[in-house]
PDB file of C-alpha atoms in Angstrom:
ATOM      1  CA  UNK A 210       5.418 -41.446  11.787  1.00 85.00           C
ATOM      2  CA  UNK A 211       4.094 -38.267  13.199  1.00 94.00           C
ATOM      3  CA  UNK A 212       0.770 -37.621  14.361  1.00 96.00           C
ATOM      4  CA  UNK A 213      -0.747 -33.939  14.690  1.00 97.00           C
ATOM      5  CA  UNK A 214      -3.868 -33.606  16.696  1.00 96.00           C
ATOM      6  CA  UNK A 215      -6.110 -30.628  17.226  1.00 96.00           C
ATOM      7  CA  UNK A 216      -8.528 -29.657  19.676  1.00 96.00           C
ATOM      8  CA  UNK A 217     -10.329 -27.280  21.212  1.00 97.00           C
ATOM      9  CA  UNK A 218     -12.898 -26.196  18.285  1.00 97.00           C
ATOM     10  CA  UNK A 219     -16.307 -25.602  18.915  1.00 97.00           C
ATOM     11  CA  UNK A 220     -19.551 -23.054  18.732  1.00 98.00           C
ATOM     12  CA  UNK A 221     -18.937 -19.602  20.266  1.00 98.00           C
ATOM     13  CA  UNK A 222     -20.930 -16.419  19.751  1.00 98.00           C
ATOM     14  CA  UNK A 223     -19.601 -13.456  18.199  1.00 98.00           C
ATOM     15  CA  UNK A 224     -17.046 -11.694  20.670  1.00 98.00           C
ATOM     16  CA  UNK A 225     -16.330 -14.620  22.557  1.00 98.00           C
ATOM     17  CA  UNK A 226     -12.399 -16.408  22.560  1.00 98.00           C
ATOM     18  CA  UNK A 227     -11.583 -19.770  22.222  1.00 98.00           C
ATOM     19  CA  UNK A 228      -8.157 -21.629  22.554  1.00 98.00           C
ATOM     20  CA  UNK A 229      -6.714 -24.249  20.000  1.00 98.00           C
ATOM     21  CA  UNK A 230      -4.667 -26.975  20.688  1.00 98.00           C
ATOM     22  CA  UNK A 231      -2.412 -29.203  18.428  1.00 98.00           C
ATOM     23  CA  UNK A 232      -0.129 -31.736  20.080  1.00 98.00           C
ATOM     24  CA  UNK A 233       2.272 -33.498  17.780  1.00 97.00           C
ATOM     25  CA  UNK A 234       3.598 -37.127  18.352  1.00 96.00           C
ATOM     26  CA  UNK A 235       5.785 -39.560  17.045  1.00 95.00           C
ATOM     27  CA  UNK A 236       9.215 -40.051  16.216  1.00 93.00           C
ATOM     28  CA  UNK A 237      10.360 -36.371  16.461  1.00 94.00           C
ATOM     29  CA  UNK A 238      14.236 -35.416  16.594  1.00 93.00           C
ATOM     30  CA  UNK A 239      13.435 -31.407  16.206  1.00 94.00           C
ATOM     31  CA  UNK A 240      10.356 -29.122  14.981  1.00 96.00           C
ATOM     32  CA  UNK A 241      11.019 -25.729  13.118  1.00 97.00           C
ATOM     33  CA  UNK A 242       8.021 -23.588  12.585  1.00 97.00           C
ATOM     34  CA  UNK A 243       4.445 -24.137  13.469  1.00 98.00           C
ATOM     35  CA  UNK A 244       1.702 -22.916  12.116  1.00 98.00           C
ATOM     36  CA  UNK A 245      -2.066 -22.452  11.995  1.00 98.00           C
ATOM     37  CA  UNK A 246      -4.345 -22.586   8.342  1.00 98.00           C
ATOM     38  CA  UNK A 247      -8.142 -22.239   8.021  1.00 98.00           C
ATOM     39  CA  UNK A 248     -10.038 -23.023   5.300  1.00 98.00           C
ATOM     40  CA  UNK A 249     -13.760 -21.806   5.344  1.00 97.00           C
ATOM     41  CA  UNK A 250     -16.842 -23.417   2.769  1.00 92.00           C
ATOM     42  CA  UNK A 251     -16.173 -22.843  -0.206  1.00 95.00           C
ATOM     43  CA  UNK A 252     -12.926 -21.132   0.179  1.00 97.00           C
ATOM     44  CA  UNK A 253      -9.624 -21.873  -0.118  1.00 97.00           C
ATOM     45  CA  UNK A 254      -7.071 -22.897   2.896  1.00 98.00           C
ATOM     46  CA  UNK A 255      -4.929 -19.691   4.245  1.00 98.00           C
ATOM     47  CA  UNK A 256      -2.183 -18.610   6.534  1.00 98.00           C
ATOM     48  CA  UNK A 257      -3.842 -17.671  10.033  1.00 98.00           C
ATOM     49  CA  UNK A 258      -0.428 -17.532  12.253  1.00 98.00           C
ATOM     50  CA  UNK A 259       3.672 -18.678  12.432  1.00 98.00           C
ATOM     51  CA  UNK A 260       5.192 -19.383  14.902  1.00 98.00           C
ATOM     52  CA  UNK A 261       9.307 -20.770  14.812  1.00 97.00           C
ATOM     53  CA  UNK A 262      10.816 -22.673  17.363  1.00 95.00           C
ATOM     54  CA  UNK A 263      12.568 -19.570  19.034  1.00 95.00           C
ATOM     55  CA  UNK A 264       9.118 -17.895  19.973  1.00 95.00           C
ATOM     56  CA  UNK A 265       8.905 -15.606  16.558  1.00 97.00           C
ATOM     57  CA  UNK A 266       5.593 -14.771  15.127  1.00 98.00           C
ATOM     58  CA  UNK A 267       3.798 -13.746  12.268  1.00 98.00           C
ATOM     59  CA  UNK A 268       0.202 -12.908  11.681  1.00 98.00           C
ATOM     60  CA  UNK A 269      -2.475 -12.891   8.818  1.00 98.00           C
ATOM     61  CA  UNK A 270      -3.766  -9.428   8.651  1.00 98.00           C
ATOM     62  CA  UNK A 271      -6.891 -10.091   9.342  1.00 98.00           C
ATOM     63  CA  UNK A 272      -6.178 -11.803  12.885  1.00 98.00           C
ATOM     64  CA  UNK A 273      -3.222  -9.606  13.739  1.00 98.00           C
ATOM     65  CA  UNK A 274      -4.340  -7.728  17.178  1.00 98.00           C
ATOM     66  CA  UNK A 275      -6.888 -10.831  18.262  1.00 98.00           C
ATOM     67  CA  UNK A 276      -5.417 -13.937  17.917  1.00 98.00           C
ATOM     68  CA  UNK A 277      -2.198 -15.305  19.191  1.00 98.00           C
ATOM     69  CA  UNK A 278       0.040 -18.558  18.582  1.00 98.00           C
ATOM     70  CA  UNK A 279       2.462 -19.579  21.101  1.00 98.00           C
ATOM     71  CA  UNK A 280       3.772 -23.066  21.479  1.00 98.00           C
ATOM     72  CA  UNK A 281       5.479 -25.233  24.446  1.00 97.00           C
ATOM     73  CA  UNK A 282       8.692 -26.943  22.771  1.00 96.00           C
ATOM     74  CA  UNK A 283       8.764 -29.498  25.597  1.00 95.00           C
ATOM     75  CA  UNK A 284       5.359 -30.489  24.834  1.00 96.00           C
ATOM     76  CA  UNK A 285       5.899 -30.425  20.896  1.00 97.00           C
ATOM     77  CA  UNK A 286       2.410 -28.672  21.130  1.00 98.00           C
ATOM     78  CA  UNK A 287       1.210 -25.116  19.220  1.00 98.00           C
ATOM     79  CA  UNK A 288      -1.459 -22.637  20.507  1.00 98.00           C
ATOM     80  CA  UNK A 289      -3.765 -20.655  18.737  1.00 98.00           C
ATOM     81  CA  UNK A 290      -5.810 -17.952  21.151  1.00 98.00           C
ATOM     82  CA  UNK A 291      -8.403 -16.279  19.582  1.00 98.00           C
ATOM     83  CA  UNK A 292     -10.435 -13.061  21.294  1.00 98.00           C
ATOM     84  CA  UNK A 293     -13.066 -10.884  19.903  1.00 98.00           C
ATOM     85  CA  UNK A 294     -14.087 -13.901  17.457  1.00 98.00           C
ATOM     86  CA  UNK A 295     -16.195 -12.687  14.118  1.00 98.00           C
ATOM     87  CA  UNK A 296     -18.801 -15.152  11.899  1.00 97.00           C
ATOM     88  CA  UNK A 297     -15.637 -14.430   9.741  1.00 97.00           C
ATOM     89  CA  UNK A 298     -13.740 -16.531  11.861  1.00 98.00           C
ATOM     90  CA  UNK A 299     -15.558 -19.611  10.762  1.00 98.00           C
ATOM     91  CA  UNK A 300     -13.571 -22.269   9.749  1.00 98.00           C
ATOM     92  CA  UNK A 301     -12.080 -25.701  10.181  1.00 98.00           C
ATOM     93  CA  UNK A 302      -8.718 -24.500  11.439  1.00 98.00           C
ATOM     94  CA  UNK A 303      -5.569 -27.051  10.510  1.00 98.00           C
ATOM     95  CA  UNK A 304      -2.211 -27.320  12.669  1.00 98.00           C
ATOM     96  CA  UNK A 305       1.023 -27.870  10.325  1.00 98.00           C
ATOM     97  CA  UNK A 306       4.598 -28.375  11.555  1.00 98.00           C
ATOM     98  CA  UNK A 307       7.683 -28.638  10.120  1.00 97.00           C
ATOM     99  CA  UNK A 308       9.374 -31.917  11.678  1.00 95.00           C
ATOM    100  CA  UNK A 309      12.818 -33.907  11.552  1.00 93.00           C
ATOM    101  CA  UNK A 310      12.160 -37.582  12.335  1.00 92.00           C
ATOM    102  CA  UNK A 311      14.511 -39.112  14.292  1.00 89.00           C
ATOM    103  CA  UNK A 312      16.451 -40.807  11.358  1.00 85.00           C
ATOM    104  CA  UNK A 313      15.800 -38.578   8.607  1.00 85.00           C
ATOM    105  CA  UNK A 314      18.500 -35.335   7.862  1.00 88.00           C
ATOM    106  CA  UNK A 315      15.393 -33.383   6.150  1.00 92.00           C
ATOM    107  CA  UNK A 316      12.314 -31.479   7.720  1.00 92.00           C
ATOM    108  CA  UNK A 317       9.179 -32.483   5.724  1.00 93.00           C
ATOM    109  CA  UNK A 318       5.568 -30.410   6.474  1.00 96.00           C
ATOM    110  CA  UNK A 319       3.146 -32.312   8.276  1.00 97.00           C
ATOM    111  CA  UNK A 320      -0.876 -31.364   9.193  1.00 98.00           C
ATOM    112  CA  UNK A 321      -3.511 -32.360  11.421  1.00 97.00           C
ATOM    113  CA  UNK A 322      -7.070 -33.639  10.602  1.00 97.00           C
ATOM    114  CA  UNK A 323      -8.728 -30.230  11.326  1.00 97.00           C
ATOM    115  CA  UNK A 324     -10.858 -28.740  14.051  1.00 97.00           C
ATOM    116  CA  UNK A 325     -14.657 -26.771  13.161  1.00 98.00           C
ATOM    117  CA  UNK A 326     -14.495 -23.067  14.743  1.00 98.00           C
ATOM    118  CA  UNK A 327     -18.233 -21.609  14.358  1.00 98.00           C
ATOM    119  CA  UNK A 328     -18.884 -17.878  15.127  1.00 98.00           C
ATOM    120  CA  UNK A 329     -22.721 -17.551  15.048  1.00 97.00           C
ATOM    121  CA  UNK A 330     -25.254 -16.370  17.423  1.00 95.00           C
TER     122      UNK A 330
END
């Protein structure tokens, strides 16, 4: 019923910037928050960035300054900018948003399939 799609991943060296897109289709009535998760090997998933349908953000600490999610409401798509990228960085990086389907009353969480970000030189 709804269908979130990354893109944009891919191998940059350390210091470089990359943009990720997520585009989300389907039978959407409204979308709350969006967000962006990473989950590195052998680590668990966390919270990179927020961002809620009226433009606020919020930032993991350690992306806060370089990174920044911003999202076209038209387009029912989310962005995720990253500058000054660290070997840190590395990570498949999952979209999530919060949707209404057109005949539901309730917003349930949905994610994408994940896109690889590698920081290595």
């Amino acid at each position: 019923q709804v269908r979130l799609v990354e893109s944009g991943g891919g191998l940059v060296q350390p210091g470089g910037s990359l943009r990720l897109s997520c585009a989300a289709s389907g039978t959407i009535s409204s979308i709350n928050n969006m967000a962006w998760y990473r989950q590195a090997p052998g680590k668990e998933r966390e919270f990179v960035a927020v961002v809620s349908r009226g433009g606020g953000t919020h930032y993991a600490n350690s992306v806060t300054g370089r990174f920044t999610i911003s999202r076209d409401n038209a387009e029912n798509t989310v962005y995720l900018q990253m500058n000054s990228l660290k070997p840190e960085d590395t990570a498949v990086y999952y979209c999530t948003a919060t949707v209404r389907l057109n005949n539901k009353n309730v917003f349930d969480d949905y994610w994408g399939q994940g896109t690889q970000v590698t920081v290595s030189s």
